[in-house]
Short mmCIF file of C-alpha atoms and ligand atoms in Angstrom, two decimals:
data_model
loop_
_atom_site.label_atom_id
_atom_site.label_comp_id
_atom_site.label_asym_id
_atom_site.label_seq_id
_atom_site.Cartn_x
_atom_site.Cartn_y
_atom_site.Cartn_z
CA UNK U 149 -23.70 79.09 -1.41
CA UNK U 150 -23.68 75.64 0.04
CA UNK U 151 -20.83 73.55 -0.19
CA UNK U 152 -21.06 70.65 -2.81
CA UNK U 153 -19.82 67.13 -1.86
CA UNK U 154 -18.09 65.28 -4.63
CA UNK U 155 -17.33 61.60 -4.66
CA UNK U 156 -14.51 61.00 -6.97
CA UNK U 157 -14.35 57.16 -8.12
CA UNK U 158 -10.94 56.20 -9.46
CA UNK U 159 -9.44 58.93 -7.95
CA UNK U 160 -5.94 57.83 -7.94
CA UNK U 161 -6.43 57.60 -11.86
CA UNK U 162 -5.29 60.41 -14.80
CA UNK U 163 -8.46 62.21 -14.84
CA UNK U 164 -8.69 61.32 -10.81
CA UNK U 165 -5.73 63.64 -10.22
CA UNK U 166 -6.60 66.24 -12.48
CA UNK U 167 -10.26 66.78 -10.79
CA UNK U 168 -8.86 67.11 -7.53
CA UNK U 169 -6.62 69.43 -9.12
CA UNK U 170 -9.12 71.82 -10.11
CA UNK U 171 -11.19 70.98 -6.69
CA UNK U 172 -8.26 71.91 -4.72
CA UNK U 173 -8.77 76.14 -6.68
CA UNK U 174 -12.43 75.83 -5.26
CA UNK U 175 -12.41 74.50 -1.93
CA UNK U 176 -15.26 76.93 -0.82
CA UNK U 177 -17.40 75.73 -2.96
CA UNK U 178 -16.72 71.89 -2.94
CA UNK U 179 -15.33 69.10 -0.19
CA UNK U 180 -14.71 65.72 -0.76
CA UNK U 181 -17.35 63.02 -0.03
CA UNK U 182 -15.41 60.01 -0.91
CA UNK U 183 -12.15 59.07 -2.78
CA UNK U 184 -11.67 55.83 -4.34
CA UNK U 185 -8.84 53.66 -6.20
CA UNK U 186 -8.10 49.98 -6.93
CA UNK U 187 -4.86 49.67 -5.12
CA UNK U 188 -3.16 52.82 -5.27
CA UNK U 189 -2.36 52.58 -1.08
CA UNK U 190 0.67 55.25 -1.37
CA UNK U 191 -1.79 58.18 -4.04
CA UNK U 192 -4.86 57.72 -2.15
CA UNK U 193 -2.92 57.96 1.47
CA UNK U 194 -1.78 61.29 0.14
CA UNK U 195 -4.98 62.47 -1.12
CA UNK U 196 -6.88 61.66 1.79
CA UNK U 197 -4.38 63.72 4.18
CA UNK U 198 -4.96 66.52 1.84
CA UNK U 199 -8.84 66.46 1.07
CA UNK U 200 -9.92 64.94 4.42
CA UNK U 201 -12.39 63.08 2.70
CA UNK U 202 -15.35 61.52 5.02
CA UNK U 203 -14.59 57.73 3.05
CA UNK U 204 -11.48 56.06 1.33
CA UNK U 205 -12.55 52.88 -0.87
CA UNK U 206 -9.73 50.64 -2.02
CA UNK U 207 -11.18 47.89 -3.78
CA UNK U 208 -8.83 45.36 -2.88
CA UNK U 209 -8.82 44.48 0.68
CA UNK U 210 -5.58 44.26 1.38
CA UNK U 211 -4.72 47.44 0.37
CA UNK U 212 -7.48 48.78 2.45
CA UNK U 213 -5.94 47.47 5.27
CA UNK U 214 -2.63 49.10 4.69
CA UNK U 215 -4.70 52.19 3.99
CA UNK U 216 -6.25 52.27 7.18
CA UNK U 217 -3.49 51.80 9.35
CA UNK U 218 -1.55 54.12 7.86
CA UNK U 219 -4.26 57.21 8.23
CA UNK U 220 -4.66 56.27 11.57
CA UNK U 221 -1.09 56.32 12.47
CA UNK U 222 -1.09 59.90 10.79
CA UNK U 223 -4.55 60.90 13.05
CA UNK U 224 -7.08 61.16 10.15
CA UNK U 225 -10.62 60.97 10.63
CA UNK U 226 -11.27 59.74 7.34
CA UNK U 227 -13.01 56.06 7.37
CA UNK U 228 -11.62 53.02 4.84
CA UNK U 229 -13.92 50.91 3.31
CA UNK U 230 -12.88 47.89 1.62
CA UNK U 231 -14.92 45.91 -1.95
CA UNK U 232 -16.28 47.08 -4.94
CA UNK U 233 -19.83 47.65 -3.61
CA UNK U 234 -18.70 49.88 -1.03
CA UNK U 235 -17.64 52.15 -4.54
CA UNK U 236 -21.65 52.15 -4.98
CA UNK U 237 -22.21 52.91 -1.65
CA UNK U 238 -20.62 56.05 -1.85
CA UNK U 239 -21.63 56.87 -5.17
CA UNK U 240 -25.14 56.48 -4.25
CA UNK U 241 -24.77 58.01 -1.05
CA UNK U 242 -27.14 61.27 0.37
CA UNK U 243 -24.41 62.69 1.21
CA UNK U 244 -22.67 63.40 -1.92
CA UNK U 245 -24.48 65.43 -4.60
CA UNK U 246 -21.42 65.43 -7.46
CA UNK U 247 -19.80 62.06 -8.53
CA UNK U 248 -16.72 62.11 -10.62
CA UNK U 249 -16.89 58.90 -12.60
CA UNK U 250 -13.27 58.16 -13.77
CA UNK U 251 -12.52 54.58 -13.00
CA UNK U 252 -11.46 53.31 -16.05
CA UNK U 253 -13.52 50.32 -17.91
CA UNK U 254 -16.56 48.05 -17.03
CA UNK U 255 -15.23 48.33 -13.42
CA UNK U 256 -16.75 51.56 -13.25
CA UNK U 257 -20.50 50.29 -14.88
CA UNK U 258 -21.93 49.48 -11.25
CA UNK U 259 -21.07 52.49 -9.03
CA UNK U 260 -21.55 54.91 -12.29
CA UNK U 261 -25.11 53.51 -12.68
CA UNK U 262 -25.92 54.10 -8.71
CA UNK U 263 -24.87 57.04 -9.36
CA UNK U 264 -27.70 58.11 -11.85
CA UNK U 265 -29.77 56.27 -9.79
CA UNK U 266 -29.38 58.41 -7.07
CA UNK U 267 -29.85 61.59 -9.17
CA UNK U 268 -26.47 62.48 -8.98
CA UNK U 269 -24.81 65.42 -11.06
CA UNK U 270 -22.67 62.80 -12.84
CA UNK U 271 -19.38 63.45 -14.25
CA UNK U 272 -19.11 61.13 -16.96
CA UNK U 273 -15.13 60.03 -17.92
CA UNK U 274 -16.01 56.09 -17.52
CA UNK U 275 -17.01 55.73 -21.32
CA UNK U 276 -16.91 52.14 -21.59
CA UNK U 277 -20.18 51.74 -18.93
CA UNK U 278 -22.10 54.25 -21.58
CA UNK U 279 -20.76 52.20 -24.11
CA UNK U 280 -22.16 48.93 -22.18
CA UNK U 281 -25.28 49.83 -20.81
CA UNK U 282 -26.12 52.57 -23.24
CA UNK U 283 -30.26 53.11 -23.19
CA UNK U 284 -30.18 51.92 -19.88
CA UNK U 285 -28.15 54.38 -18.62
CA UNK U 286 -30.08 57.47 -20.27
CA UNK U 287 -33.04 56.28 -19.37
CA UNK U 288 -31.64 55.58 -15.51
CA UNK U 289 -30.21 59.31 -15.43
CA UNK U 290 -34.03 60.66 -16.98
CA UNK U 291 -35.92 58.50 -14.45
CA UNK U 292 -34.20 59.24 -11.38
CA UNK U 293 -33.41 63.40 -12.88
CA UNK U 294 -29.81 62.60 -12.50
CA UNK U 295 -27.39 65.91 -14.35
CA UNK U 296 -25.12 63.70 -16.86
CA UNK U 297 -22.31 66.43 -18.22
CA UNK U 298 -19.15 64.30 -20.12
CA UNK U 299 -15.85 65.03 -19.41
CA UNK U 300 -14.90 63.45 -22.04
CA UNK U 301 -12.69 66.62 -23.94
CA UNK U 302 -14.84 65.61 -27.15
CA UNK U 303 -18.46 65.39 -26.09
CA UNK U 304 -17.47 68.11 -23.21
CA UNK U 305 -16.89 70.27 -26.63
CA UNK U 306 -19.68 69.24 -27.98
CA UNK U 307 -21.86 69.96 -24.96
CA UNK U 308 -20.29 73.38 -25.12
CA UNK U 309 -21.57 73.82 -28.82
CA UNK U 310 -25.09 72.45 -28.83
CA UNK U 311 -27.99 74.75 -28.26
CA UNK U 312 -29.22 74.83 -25.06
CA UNK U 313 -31.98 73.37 -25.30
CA UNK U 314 -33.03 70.16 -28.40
CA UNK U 315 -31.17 69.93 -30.95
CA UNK U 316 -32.32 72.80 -33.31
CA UNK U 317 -30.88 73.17 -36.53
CA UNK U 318 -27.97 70.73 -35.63
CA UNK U 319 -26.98 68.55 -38.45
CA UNK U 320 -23.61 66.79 -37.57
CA UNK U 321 -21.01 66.59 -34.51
CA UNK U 322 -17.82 66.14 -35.60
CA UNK U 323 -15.51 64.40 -33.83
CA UNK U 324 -12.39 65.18 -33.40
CA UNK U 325 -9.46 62.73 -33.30
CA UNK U 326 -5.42 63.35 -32.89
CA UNK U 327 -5.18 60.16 -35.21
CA UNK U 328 -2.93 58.68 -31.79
CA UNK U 329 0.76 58.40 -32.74
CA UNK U 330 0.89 56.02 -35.34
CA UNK U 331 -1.38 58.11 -37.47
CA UNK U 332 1.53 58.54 -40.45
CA UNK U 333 2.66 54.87 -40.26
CA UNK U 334 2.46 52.08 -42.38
CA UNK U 335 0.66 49.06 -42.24
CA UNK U 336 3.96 47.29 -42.14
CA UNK U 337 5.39 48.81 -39.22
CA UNK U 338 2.14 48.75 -37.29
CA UNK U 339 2.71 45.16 -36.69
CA UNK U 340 6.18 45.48 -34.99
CA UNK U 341 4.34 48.52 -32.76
CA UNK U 342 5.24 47.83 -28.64
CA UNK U 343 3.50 48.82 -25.43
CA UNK U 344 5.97 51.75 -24.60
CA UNK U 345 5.44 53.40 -28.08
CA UNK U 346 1.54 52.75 -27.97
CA UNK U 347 1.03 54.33 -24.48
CA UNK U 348 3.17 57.43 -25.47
CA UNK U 349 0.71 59.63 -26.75
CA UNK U 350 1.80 62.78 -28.86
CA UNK U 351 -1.09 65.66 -27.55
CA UNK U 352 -2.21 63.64 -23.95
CA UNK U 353 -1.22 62.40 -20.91
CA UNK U 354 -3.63 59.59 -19.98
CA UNK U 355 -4.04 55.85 -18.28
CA UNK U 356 -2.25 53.40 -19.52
CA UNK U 357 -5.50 51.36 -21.62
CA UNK U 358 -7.22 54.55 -23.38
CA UNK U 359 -3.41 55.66 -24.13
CA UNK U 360 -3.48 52.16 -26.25
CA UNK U 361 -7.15 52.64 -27.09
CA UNK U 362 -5.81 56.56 -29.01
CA UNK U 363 -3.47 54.30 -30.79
CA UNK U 364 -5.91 51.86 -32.35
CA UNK U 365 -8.13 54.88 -32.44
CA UNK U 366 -10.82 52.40 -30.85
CA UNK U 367 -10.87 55.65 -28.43
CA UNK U 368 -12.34 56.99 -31.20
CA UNK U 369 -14.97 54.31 -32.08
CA UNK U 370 -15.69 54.05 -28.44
CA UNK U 371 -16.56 57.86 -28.16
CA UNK U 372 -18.83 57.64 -31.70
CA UNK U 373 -20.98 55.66 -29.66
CA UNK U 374 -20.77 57.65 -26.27
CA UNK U 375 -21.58 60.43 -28.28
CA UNK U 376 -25.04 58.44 -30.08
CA UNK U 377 -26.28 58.15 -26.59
CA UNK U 378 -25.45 61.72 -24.70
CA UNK U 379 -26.64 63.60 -27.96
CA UNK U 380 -29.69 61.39 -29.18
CA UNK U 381 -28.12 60.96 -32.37
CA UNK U 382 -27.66 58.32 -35.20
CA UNK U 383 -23.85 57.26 -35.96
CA UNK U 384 -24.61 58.63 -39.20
CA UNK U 385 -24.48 62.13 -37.81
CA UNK U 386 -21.39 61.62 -36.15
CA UNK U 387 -18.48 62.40 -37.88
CA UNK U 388 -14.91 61.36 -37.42
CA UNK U 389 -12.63 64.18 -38.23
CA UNK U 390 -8.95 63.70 -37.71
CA UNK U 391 -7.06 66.83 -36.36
CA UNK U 392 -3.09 66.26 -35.42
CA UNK U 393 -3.08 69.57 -33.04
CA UNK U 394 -5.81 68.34 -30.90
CA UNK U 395 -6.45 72.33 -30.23
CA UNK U 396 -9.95 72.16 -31.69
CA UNK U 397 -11.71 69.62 -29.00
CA UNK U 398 -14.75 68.80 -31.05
CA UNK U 399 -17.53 70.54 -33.39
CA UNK U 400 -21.05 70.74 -34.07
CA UNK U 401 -22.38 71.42 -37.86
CA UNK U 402 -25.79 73.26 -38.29
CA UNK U 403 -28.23 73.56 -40.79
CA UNK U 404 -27.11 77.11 -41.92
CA UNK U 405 -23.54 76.23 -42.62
CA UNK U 406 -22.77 77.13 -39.16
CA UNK U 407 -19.96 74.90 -37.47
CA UNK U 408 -19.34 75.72 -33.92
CA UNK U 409 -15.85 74.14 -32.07
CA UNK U 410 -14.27 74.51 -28.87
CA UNK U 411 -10.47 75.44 -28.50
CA UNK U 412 -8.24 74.70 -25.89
CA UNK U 413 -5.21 73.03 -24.71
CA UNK U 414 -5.26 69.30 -24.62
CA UNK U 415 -5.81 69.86 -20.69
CA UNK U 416 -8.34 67.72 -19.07
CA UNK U 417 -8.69 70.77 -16.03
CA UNK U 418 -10.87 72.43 -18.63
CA UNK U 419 -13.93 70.27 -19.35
CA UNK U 420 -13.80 68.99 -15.56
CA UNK U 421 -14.20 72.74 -14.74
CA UNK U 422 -17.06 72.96 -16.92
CA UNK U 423 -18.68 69.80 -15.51
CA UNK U 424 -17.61 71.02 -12.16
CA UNK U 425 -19.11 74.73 -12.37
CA UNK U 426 -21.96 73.81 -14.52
CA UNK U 427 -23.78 76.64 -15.79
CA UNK U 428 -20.99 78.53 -14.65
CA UNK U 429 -17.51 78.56 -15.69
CA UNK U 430 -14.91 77.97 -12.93
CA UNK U 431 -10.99 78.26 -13.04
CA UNK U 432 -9.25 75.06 -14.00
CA UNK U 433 -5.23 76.10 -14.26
CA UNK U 434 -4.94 75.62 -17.73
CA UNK U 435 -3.22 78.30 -19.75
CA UNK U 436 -4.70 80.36 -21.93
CA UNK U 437 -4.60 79.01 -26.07
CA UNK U 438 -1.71 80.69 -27.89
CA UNK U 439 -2.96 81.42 -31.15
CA UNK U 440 0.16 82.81 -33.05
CA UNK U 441 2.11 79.54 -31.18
CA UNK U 442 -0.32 76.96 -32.25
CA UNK U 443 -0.12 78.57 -36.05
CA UNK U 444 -1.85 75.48 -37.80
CA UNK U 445 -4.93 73.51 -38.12
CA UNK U 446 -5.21 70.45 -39.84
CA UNK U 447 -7.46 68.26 -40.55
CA UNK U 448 -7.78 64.60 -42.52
CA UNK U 449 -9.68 61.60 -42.99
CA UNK U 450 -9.41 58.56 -40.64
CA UNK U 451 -7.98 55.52 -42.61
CA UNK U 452 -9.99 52.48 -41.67
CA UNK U 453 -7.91 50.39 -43.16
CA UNK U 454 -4.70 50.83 -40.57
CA UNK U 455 -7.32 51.28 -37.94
CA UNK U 456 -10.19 48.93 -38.30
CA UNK U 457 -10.96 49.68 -34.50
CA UNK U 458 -13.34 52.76 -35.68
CA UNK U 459 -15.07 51.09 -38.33
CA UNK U 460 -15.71 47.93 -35.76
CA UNK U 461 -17.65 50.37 -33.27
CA UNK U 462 -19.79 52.02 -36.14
CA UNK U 463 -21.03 48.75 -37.06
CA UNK U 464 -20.66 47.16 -33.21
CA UNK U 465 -23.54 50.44 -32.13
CA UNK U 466 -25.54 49.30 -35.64
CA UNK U 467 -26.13 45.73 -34.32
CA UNK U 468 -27.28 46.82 -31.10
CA UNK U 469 -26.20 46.73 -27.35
CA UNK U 470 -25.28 43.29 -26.96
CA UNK U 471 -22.50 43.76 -29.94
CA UNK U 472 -21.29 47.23 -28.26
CA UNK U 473 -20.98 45.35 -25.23
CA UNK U 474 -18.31 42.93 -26.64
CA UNK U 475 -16.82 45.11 -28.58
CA UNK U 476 -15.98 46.28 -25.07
CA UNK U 477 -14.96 43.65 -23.18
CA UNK U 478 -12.99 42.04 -25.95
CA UNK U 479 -11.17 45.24 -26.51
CA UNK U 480 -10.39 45.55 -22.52
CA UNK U 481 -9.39 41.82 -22.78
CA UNK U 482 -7.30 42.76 -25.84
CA UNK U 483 -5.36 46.09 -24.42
CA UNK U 484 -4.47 43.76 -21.73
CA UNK U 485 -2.99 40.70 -23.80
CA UNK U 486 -1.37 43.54 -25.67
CA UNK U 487 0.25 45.59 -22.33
CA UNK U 488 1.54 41.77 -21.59
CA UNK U 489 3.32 41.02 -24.71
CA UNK U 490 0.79 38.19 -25.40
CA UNK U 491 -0.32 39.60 -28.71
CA UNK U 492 0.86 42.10 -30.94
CA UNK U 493 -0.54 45.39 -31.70
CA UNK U 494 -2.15 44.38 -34.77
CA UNK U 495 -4.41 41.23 -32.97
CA UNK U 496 -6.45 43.69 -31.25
CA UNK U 497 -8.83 44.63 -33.92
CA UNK U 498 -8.62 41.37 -35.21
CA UNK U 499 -9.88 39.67 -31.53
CA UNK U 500 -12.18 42.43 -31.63
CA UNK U 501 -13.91 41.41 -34.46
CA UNK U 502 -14.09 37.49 -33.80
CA UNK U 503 -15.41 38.21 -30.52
CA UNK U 504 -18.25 40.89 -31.46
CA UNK U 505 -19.49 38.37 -34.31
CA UNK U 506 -20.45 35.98 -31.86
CA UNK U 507 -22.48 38.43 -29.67
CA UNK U 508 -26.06 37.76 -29.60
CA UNK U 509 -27.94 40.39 -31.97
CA UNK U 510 -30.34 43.35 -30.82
CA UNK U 511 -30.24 44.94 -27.19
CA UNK U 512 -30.09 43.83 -23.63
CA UNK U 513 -32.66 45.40 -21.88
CA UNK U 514 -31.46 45.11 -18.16
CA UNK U 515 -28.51 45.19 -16.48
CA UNK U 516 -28.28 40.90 -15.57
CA UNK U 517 -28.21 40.59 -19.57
CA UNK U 518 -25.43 43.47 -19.79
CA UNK U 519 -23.04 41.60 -17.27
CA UNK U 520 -24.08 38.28 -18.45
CA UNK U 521 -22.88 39.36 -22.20
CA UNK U 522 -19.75 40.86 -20.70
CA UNK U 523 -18.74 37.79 -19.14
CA UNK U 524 -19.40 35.61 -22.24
CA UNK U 525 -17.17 38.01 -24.26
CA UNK U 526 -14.49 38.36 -21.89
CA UNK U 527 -14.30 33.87 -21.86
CA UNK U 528 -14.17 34.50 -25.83
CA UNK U 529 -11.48 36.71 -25.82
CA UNK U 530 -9.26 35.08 -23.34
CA UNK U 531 -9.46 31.67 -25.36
CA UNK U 532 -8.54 33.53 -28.69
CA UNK U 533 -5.45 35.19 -26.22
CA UNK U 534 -4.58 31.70 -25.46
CA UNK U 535 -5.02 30.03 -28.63
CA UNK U 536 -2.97 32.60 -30.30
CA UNK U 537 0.08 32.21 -27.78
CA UNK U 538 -0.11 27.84 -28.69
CA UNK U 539 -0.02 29.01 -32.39
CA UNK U 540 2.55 31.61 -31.92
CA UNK U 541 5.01 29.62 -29.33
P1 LIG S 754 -6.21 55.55 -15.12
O1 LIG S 754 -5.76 54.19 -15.46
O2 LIG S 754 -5.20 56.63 -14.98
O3 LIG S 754 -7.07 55.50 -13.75
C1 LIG S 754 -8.05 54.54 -13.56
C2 LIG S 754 -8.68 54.65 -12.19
O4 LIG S 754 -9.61 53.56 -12.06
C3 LIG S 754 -7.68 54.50 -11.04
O5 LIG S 754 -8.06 55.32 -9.98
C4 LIG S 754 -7.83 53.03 -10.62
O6 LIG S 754 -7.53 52.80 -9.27
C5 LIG S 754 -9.30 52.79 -10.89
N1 LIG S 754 -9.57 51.37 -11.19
C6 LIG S 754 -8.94 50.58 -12.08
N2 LIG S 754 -9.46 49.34 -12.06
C7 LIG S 754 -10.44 49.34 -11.12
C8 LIG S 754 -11.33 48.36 -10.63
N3 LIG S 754 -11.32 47.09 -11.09
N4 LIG S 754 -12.22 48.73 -9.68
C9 LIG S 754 -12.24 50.00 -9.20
N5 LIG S 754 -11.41 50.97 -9.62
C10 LIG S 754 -10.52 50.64 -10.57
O7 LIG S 754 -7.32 55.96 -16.21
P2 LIG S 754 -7.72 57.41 -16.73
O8 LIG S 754 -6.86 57.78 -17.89
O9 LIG S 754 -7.86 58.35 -15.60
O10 LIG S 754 -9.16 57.10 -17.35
C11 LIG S 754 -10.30 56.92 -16.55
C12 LIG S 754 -11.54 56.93 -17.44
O11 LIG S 754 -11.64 58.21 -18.04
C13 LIG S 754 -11.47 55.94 -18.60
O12 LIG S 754 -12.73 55.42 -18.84
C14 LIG S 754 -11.01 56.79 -19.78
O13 LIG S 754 -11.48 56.29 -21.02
C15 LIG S 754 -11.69 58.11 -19.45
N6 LIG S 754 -11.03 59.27 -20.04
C16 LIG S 754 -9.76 59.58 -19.68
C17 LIG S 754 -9.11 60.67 -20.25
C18 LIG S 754 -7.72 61.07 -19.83
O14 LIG S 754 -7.22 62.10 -20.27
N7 LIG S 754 -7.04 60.31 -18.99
C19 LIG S 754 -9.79 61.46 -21.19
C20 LIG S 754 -11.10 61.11 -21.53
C21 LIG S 754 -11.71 60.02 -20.94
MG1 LIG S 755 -11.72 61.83 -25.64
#
């Protein structure tokens, strides 16, 4: 078997770490291409001494340069590059045939894209660029006969559940959701909610933004639409179901009363395994479920009135691409303001909606009018961030 090379964008990251994690079980099958962060000098220093990847990418140059002096003072061969288009570069490069997109946000659109463009086997954490560029993307990954397998625990359940070829006999997927940990408060108290208690998440250990995205449960709303596009489906078919345990990881309903789910620990090892080994199964380090420990499955309705995030993206994916797209941007704009103490908790969904009512309607068709939308939204949401602060002050 030959050795796979895997480019791992945003590998300094949550789900950055774990893939190298399970990379590190398999090192005769896989080396590292490329690693990449934002500005993570001291993680990606480490990584690189232990991976020996060919290129670092640090996407702000001053960290680059700290990068590369430090790996040459410790003698490695591996070669810094500095700027976000050097994250295409290696994404797109012939030399990698596996990239792990996990930068987090419309940061990762560009090299995710090159990516499929290249006809990559790609690894798909980065929801927000599916969630931007949506047809574009699937039809990038068919033209160029790119492999797209989520990673997302969700749609990697999902993936595991569908039939293996079309979508025979499949009615619904449902989605499952921990609710995030605010599910049992009240409206009330969700106002007075602060960045430490929104980014501790009961079931997960994740980034900072979709640890605040679980608590609005736009997570949730962002992944109804991520899952539209990977399984050809209408929202209609996809189904919310809220499940506290997070042991069941997602389900698909068929037309003979079947409903298939996959179980596991709330582990991210186990679908970048699957992505990882894909067709075969490869092991990730997680421990085994304990059925007699977990005991209990539950399951309830999302309430879209303490968390108009969800029912924002259901309508956001009905207007059409340009809407998704600010639904996007405002909501990165938003988690922001929110991390900052500039608005509470409660302001997201609310910027969230002003901003996605302005969006032009129907679908952008290439990737100029994708970024061009993005922009406009972001402009939107910062003035509502600012004139909320003069009202509030
Ligand atoms: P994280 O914040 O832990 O890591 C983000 C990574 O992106 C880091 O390596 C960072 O250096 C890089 N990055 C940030 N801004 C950048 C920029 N402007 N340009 C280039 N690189 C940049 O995030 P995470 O939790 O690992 O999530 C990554 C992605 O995976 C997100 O899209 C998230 O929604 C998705 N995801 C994460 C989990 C999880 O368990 N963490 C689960 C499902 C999906
Ligand atoms: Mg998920």
């Amino acid at each position: 078997m030959t050795s796979k090379a895997v480019t791992v964008l945003g590998s300094s990251g949550s789900i950055g770490v774990s893939t190298l994690d399970v990379l590190s079980r398999h090192l005769e099958r896989f080396h590292i291409f490329a690693l990449t962060a934002n500005s993570n000098v001291e993680r990606l220093f480490e990584q690189c001494m232990q991976f020996r990847p060919r290129y670092a990418v640090m996407v702000e140059a001053a960290a680059a340069e700290v990068l590369a002096r430090r790996l040459r003072t410790a003698g490695s061969e591996t070669e810094v590059l500095a700027g976000s288009a050097a994250l295409e570069a290696v994404a797109s490069s012939p030399e990698t045939d596996y990239v792990m997109a996990a930068i987090v946000g419309a940061a990762g659109l560009l090299p995710t894209l090159a990516a499929a463009r290249a006809g990559k086997r790609v690894m798909l954490a980065n929801k927000e660029a599916l969630v931007m560029s949506g047809q574009l993307f699937i039809d990038t990954v068919r033209e160029h006969g790119a492999e797209l397998l989520p990673i997302d625990s969700e749609h990697n359940a999902v993936f595991q559940c569908m039939p293996l070829d079309g979508r025979n006999g499949v009615e619904k997927i449902l989605l499952t959701a921990s609710g995030g940990p605010f599910r049992t408060w009240s409206a009330a108290d969700l106002q007075t909610v602060t960045p430490a208690q929104a980014v501790a998440h009961p079931n997960w250990s994740m980034g900072q933004k979709i640890s605040v995205d679980s608590a609005t449960l736009m997570n949730k709303g962002l992944e109804v639409i991520e899952a539209c596009w990977l399984f050809s489906l209408p929202a209609e078919r996809v189904e919310v179901v809220v499940h506290p345990q997070s042991t069941i990881h997602s389900m698909v309903s068929y037309n003979d009363g079947s409903v298939l789910a996959q179980l596991g620990n709330p582990d991210m090892r186990t679908p970048i395994a699957y992505a990882l080994g894909w067709p075969e199964r490869l092991a990730s380090g997680v421990a085994p479920l304990d059925m007699f420990a977990t005991a209990r499955l539950d399951f309830e309705r999302a309430d879209i009135a303490r968390f108009p995030c969800l029912s924002l993206a259901y309508e956001a994916h009905t207007l059409g691409g340009f809407a998704t797209i600010a639904l996007n941007a405002a909501n990165e704009e938003a988690v922001k303001a929110f991390l900052q103490r500039d608005i509470a908790f409660t302001d997201i969904p609310r910027l969230v909606a002003d901003v996605m009512c302005q969006a032009e309607r129907g679908t952008p068709l290439n990737l100029a009018d994708i970024l061009v939308q993005d922009e406009e939204s972001r402009i939107r949401s910062l003035s509502w961030i600012k004139n909320k602060k003069a009202y509030s002050s």
